[in-house]
Coordinates of C-alpha atoms in Angstrom, one line a residue:
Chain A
X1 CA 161.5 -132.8 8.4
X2 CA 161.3 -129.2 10.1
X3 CA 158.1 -128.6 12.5
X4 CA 158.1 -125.2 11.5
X5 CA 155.4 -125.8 8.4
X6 CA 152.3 -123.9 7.7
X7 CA 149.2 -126.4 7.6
X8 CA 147.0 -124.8 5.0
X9 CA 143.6 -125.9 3.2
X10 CA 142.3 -125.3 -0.4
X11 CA 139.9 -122.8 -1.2
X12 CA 142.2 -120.4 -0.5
X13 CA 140.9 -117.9 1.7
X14 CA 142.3 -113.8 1.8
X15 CA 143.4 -114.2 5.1
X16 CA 145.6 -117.4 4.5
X17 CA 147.0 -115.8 1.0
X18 CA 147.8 -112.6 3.2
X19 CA 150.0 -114.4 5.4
X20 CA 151.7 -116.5 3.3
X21 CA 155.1 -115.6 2.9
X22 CA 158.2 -116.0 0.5
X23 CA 160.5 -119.2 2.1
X24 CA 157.4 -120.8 4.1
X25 CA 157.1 -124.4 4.4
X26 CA 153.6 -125.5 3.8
X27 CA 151.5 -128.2 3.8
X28 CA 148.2 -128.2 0.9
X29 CA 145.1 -130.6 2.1
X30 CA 141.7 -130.1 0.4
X31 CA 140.6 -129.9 -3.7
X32 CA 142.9 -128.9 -6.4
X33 CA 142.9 -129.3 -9.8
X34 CA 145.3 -130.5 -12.5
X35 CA 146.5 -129.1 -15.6
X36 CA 149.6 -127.8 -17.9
X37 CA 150.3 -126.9 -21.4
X38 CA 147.4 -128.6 -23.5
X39 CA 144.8 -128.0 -21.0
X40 CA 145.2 -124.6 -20.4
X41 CA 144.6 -123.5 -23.6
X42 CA 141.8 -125.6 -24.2
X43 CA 140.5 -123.8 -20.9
X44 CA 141.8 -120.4 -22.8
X45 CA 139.5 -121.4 -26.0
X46 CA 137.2 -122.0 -23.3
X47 CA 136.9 -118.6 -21.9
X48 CA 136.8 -116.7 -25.3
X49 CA 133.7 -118.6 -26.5
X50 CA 132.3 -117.3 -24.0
X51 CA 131.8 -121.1 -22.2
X52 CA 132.3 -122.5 -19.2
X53 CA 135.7 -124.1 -17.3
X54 CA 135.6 -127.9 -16.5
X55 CA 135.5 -126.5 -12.7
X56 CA 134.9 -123.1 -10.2
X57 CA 138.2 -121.9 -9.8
X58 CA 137.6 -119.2 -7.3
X59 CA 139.7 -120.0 -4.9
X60 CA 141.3 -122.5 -6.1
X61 CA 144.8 -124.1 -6.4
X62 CA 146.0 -125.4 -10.3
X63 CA 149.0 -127.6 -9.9
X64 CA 151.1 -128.1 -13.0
X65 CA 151.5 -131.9 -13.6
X66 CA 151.3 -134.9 -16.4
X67 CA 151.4 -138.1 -13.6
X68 CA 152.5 -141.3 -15.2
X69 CA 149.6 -143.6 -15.8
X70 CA 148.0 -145.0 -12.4
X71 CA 149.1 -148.8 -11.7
X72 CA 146.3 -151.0 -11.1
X73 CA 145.5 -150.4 -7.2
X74 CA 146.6 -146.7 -7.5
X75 CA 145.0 -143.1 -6.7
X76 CA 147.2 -142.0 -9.3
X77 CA 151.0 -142.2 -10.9
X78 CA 154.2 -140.2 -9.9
X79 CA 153.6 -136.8 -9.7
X80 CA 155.6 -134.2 -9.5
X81 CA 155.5 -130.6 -10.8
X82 CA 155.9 -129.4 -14.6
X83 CA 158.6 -126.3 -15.4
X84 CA 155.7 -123.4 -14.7
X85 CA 157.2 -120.9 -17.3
X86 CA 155.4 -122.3 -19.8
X87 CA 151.5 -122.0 -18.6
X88 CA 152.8 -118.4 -17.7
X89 CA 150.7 -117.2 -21.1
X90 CA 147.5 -118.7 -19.8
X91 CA 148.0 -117.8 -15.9
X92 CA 146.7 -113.9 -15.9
X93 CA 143.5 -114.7 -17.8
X94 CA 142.6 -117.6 -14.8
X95 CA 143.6 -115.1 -12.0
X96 CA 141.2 -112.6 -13.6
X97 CA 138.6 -115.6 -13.2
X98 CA 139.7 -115.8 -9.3
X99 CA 142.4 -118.3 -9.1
X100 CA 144.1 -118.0 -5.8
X101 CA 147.4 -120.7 -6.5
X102 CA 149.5 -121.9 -8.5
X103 CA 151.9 -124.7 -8.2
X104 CA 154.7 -126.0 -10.4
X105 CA 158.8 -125.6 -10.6
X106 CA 160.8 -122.7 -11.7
X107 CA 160.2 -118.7 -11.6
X108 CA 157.5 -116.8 -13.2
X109 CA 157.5 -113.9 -15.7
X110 CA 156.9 -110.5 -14.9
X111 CA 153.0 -110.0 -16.2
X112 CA 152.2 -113.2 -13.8
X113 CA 153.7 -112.1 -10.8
X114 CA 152.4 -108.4 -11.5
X115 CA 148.9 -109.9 -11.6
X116 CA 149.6 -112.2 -8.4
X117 CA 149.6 -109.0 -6.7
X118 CA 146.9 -107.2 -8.1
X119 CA 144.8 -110.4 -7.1
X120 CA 145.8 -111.4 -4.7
X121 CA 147.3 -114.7 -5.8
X122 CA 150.4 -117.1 -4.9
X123 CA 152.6 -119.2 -6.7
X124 CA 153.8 -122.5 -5.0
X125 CA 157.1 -124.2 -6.2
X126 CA 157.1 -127.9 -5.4
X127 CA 160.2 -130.8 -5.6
X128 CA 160.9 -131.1 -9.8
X129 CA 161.2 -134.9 -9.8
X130 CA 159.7 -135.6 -6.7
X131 CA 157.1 -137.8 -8.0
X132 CA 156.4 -140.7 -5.3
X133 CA 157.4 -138.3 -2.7
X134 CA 153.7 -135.9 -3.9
X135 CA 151.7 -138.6 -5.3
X136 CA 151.6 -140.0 -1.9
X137 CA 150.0 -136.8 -0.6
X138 CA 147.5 -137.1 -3.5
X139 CA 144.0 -139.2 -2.0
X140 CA 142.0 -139.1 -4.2
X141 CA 142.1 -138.4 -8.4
X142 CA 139.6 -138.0 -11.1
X143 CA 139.7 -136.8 -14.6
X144 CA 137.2 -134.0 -15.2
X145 CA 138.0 -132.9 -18.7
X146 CA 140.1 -133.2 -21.6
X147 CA 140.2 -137.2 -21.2
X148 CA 141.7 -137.4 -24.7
X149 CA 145.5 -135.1 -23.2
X150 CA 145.8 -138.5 -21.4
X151 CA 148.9 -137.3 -18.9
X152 CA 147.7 -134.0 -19.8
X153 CA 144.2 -134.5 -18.9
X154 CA 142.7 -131.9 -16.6
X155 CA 141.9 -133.6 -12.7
X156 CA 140.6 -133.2 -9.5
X157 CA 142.7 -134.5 -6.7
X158 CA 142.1 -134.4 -3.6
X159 CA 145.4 -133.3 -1.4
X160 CA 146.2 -134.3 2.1
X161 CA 150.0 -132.2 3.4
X162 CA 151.3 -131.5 0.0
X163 CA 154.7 -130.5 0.5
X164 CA 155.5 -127.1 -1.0
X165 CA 157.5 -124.1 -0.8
X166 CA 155.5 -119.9 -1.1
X167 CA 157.8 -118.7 -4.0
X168 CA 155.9 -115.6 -5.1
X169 CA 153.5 -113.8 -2.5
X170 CA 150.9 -111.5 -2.4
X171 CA 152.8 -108.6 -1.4
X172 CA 155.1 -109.1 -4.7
X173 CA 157.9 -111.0 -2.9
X174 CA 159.9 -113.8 -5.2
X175 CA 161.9 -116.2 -3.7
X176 CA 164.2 -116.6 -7.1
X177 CA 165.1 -112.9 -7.1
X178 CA 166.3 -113.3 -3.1
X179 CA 166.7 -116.9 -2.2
X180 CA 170.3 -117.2 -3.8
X181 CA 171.3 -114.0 -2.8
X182 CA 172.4 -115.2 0.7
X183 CA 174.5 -118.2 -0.6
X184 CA 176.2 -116.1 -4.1
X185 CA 179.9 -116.2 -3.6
X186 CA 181.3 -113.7 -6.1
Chain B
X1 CA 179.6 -163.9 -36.8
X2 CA 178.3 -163.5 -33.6
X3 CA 174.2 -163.3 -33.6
X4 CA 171.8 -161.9 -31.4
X5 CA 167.8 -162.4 -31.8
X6 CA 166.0 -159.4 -32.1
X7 CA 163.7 -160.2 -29.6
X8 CA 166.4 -160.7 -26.9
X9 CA 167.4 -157.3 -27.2
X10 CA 163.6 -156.0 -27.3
X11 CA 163.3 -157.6 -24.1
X12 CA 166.7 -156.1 -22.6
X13 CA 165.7 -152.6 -23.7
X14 CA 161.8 -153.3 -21.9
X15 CA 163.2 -153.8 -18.9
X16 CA 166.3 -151.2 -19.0
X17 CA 163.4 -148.7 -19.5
X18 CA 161.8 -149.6 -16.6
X19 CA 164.6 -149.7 -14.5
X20 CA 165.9 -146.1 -15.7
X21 CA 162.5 -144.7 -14.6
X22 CA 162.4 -146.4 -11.1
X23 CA 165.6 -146.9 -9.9
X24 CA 168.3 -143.8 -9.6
X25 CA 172.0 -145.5 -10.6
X26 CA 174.5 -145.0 -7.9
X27 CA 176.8 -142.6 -8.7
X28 CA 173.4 -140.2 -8.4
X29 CA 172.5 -141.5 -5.5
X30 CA 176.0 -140.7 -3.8
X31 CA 176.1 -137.6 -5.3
X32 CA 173.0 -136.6 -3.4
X33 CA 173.8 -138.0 -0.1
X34 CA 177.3 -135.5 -0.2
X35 CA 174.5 -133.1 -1.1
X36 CA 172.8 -133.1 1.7
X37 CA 175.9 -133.0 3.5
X38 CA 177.2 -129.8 2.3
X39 CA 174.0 -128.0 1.4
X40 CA 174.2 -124.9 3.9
X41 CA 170.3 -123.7 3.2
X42 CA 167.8 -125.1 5.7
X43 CA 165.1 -125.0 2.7
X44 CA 167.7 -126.5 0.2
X45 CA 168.2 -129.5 2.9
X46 CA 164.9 -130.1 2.8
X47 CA 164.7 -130.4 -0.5
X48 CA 167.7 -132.9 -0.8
X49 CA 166.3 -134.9 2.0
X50 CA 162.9 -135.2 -0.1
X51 CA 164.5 -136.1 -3.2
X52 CA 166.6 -138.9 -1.2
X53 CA 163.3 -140.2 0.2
X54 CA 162.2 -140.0 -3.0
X55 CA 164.9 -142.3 -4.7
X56 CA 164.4 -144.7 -2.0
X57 CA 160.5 -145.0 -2.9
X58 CA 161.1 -145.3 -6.4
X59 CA 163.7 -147.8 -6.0
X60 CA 161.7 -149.9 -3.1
X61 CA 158.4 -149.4 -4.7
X62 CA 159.2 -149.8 -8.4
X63 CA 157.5 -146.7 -9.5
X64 CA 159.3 -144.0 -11.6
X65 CA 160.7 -141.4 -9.2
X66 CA 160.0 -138.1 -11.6
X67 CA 157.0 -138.4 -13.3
X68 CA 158.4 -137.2 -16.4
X69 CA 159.8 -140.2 -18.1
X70 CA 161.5 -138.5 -20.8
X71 CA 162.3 -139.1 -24.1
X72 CA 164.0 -142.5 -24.6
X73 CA 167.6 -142.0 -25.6
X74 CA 170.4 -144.6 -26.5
X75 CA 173.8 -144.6 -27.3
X76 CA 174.7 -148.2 -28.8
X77 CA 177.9 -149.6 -29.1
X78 CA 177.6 -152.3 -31.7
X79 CA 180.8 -155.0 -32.5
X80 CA 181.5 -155.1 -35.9
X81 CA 181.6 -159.3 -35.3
X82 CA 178.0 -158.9 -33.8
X83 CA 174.6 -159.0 -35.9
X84 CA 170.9 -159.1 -35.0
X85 CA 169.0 -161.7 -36.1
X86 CA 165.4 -161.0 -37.1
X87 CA 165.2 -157.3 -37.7
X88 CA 167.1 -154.2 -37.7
X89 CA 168.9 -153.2 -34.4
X90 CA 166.6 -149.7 -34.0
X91 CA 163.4 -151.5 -34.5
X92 CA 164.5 -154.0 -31.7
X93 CA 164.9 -150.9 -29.3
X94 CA 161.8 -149.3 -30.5
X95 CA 160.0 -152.7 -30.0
X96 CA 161.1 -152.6 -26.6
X97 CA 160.9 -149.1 -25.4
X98 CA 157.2 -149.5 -26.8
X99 CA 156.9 -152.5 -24.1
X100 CA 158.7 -150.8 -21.2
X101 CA 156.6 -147.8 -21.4
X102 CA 153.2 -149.6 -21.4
X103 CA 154.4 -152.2 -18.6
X104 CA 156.4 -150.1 -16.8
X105 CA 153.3 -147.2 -16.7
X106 CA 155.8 -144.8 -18.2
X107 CA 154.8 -141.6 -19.1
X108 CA 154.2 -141.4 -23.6
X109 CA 155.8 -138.3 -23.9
X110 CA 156.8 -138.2 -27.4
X111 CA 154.3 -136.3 -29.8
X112 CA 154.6 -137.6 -33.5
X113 CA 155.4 -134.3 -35.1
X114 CA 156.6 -130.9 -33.3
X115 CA 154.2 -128.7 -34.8
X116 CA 150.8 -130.9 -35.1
X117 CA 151.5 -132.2 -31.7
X118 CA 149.8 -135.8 -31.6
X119 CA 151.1 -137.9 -28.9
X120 CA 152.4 -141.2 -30.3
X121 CA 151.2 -143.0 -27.1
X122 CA 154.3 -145.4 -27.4
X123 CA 157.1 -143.2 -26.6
X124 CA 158.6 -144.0 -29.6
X125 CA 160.4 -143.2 -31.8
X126 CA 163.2 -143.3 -29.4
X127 CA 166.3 -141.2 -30.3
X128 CA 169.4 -143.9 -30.7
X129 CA 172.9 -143.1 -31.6
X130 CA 175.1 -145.9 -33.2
X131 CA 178.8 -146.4 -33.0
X132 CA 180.5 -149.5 -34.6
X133 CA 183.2 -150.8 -32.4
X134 CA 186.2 -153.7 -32.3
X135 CA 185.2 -157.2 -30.7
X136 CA 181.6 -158.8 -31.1
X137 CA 179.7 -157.7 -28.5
X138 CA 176.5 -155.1 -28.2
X139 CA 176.6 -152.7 -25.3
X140 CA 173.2 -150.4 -24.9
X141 CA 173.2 -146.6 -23.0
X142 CA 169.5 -145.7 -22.0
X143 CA 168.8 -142.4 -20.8
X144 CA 165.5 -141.1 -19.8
X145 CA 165.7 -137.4 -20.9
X146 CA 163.3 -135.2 -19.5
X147 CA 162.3 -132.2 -21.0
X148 CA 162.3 -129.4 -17.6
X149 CA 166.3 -129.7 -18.1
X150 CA 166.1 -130.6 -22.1
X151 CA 164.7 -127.3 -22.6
X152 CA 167.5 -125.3 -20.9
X153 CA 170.0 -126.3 -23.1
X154 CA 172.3 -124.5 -25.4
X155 CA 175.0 -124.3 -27.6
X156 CA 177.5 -121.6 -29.4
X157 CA 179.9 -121.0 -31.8
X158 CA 182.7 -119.4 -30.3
X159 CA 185.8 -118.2 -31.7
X160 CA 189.2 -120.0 -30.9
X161 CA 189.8 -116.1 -29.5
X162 CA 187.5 -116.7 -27.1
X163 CA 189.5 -119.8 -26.1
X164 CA 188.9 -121.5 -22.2
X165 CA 187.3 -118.5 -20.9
X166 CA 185.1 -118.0 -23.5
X167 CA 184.0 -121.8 -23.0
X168 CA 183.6 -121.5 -19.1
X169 CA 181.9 -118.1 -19.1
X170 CA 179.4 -119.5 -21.9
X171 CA 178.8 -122.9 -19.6
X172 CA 178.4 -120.7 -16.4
X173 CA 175.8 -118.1 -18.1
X174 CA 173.7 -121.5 -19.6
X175 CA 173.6 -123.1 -16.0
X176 CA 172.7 -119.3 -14.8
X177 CA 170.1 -118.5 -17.5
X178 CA 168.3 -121.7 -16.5
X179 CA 168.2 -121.1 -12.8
X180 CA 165.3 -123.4 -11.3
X181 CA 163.7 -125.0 -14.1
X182 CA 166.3 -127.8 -14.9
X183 CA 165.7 -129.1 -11.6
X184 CA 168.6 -128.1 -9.5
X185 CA 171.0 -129.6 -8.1
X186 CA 171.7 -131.0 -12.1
X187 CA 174.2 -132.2 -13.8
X188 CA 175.6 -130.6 -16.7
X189 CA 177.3 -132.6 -19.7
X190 CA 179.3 -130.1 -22.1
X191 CA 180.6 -131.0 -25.3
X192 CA 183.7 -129.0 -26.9
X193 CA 184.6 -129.1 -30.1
X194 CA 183.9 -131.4 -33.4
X195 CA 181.5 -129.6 -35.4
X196 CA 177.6 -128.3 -34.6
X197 CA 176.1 -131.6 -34.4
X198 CA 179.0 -133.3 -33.1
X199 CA 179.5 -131.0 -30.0
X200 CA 175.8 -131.4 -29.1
X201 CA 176.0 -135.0 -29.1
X202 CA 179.4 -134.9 -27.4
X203 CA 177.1 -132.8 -24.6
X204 CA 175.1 -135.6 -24.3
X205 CA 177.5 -138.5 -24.1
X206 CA 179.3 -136.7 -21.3
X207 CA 176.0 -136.8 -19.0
X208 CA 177.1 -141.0 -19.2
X209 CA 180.3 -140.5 -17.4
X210 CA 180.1 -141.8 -13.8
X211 CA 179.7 -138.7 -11.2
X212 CA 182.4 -140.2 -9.3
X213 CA 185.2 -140.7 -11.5
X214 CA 187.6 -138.1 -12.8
X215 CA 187.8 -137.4 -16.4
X216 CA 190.9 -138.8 -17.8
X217 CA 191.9 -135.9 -19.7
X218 CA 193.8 -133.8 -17.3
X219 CA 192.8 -130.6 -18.9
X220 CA 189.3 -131.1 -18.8
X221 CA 189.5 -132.9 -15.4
X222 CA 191.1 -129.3 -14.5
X223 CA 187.9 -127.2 -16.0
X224 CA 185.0 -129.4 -14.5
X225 CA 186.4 -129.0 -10.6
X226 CA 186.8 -125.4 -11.6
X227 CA 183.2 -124.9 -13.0
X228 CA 181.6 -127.0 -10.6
X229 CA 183.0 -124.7 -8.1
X230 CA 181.8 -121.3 -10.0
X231 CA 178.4 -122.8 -10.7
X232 CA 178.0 -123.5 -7.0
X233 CA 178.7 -120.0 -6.1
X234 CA 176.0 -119.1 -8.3
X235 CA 173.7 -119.4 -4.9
X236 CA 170.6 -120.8 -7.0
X237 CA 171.0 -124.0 -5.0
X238 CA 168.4 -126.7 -4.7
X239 CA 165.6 -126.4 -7.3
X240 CA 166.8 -122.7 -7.7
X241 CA 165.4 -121.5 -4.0
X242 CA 168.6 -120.4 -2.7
X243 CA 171.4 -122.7 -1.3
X244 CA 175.4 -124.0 -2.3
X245 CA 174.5 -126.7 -3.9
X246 CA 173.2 -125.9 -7.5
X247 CA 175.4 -128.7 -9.9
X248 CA 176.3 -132.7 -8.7
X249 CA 178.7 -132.9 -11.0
X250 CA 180.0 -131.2 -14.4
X251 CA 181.5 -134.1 -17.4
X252 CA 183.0 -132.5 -20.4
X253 CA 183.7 -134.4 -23.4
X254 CA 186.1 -132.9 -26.1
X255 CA 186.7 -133.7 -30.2
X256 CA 189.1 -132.2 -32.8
X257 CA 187.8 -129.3 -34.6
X258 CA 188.4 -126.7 -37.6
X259 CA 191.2 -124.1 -37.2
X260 CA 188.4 -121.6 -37.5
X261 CA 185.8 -123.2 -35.0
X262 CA 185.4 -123.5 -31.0
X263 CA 181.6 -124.8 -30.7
X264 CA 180.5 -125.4 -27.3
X265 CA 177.7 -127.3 -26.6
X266 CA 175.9 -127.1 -22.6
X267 CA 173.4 -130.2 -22.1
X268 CA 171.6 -129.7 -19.2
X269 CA 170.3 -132.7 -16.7
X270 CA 168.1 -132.5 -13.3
X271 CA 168.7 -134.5 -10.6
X272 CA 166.7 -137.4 -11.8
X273 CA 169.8 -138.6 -13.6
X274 CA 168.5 -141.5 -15.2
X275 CA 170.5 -143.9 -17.2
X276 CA 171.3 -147.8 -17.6
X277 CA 173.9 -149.4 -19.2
X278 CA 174.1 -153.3 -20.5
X279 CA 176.5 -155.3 -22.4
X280 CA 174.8 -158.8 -24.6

């Protein structure tokens, strides 16, 4: 694999989400937590009754994954990332709240990466179907809400070099609008 | 008549759905190493490397290489001199996807009603097509359809003025619509012709054709290398960050149709191309 990676830790602080840039190679270690479709709008329901979320996200990384169920001996199942398009309802509201990253597969809509810029947040794409690859970067796992989603279960994990790619930046750069654009053969 | 037990075939599907989940078939597995040989994107490389090392881990570790294990879908080809003893033939395969999943620790991904939303926790139903064929023997087709390249699916009814180019245009734009999410490089099975449910399902058969063989029917044969070329010129390349590889492979499939219809059906697959196939 290439040396040239960025080794980065979670909470995300302004200075390591300033110099993140589209195309980087980085490597996640610290806390994140889990979630996708179900969870999110549980955490949404949350939020307008006025309650509290399962965990502080300021700062915070959510990566979008179901894992399979953990063998016996296992931190946790295969674990790759979830298509992202669909908790792109949810994902303003939690960077409002002072989420800092996002990770999953595929591009964003417009009102998510309009609000990654206004707060200063960044949007991760990881390997779709990459599953043993990531859950061996994954050291520790622990459901902290929504038990009953079962894959769908909200977690904290604790990362060491999680392999990812910056697809949206701070500064409003998107790596789907200019990644291809060097390789397009018309 | 030729019988088979019903439990025999429960215990056939278990371990098919196992397999499907951990172990990428071959014709994938080339397919990605000429991948990474071509790919010209330093990022896309990467990528392809990862998802090589990650086929060898699920393979040499027995644990399913994408964590979505997809919805369970067969295509049977059943003898008419062949029976099952002790059941019907889709309960059988239910029994055993149930099995596979929960010994396998398989994702349940299968909610019992599209609306209400409850997860069956079984991953069944499983979705099973039956042909009746000559001789007396019962071949199975598992796939393990995930939903990321599900989702970015599509069909049309064209007009017979549209004709070819209508066809390829409509297969490029689906492929181009989806960019990342189907987990690029994918596969893409198209179906052309029959009727509406027939060219969907024709979509889907085509994702069984093996990578590496050409399709028998010159004209199609003639369209996939053509396609496959346009849809790698697309740029989106490995999981849509840029790059020259964006497709493995393109398998068409074709059926007769009214003098008034030309439906075209696009299925689209990720890389995680997972299917097994096994003749009692």
């Amino acid at each position: 694999m290439s040396n040239d990676m960025k080794k980065i830790t979670t909470p995300l602080t302004s200075e390591v989400l300033e110099d993140l840039k589209i195309g980087d190679r980085v490597l996640i270690s610290g806390v994140m937590y889990t979630s996708r479709d179900a969870a999110h709008k549980r955490m949404l329901d949350a939020l307008d009754r006025g309650e509290d979320l399962p965990a502080d996200l300021a700062g915070q990384i959510i990566y979008y994954v179901g894992p399979t169920p953990a063998k016996p001996g296992e931190v946790i199942g295969s674990a790759g990332p979830t298509t992202s398009y669909r908790m792109d309802p949810y994902a303003v509201r939690l960077m409002e709240i002072g989420l800092k990253g996002m990770i999953g597969k595929g591009a964003r809509g417009p009102a998510v990466i309009e609000a990654m810029k206004k707060h200063g947040a960044v949007y991760f794409a990881a390997i779709g179907g990459a599953g043993v690859v990531i859950a061996r970067s994954i050291k520790e796992a622990e459901v902290i809400a929504y038990d009953d989603l079962g894959p769908e279960a909200m977690r904290r994990i604790v990362v060491e070099e999680f392999p990812a790619v910056v697809a949206n930046d701070v500064h409003g750069g998107n790596l789907y609008e200019v990644g291809y654009k060097e390789f397009r053969k018309d | 008549m030729r019988t088979i037990p019903s439990t025999k075939i429960s215990e056939t599907v278990r371990k098919m759905c196992i397999q499907a989940a951990c172990e990428l078939p071959r014709d994938v597995s080339d397919a990605l190493e000429k991948a990474a040989a071509e790919e010209k994107s330093p990022v896309g490389r990467d990528i392809i490397e990862r998802i090589r090392e990650n086929v060898r881990l699920g393979r040499e570790e027995q644990r399913p290489i994408c964590q979505d294990t997809g919805v369970s879908v067969f295509f049977i080809q059943k003898g008419c001199d062949v029976g099952v003893d002790g059941g019907t033939l889709g309960n059988a395969i239910n029994t055993g996807v149930k099995l596979g999943y929960e010994d396998g620790y398989l994702r349940k991904s299968v909610v019992r009603h599209p609306l209400d939303r409850v997860n069956t926790k079984t991953n069944t139903p499983a979705v099973i097509h039956f042909e009746e064929v000559e001789g007396d023997k019962l071949t199975i087709c598992m796939m393990a359809k995930g939903a990321g390249c599900e989702n970015m699916s599509r069909l049309r009814m064209l007009t017979p003025a549209q004709g070819e180019e209508g066809v390829k245009d409509f297969i490029v734009e689906t492929v181009k619509k989806g960019w990342a999410n189907p987990c690029p490089p994918v596969v893409v099975g198209v179906g052309i012709g029959g009727t509406f449910e027939v060219c969907a399902l024709l979509a889907k058969k085509a994702l069984l054709g093996d990578l590496g063989e050409k399709n028998p029917d010159p004209i199609l044969a003639r369209i996939e290398a053509e396609l496959l070329e346009r849809i790698n010129n697309l740029g989106i390349g490995p999981q849509g960050l840029g790059g020259t590889v964006t497709a493995l492979g393109v398998r068409i499939l074709a059926h007769p149709c009214h003098i008034a219809s030309l439906p075209v059906a696009v299925n689209m697959e990720c890389h995680a191309h997972r299917h097994v196939k096994v003749t009692l």
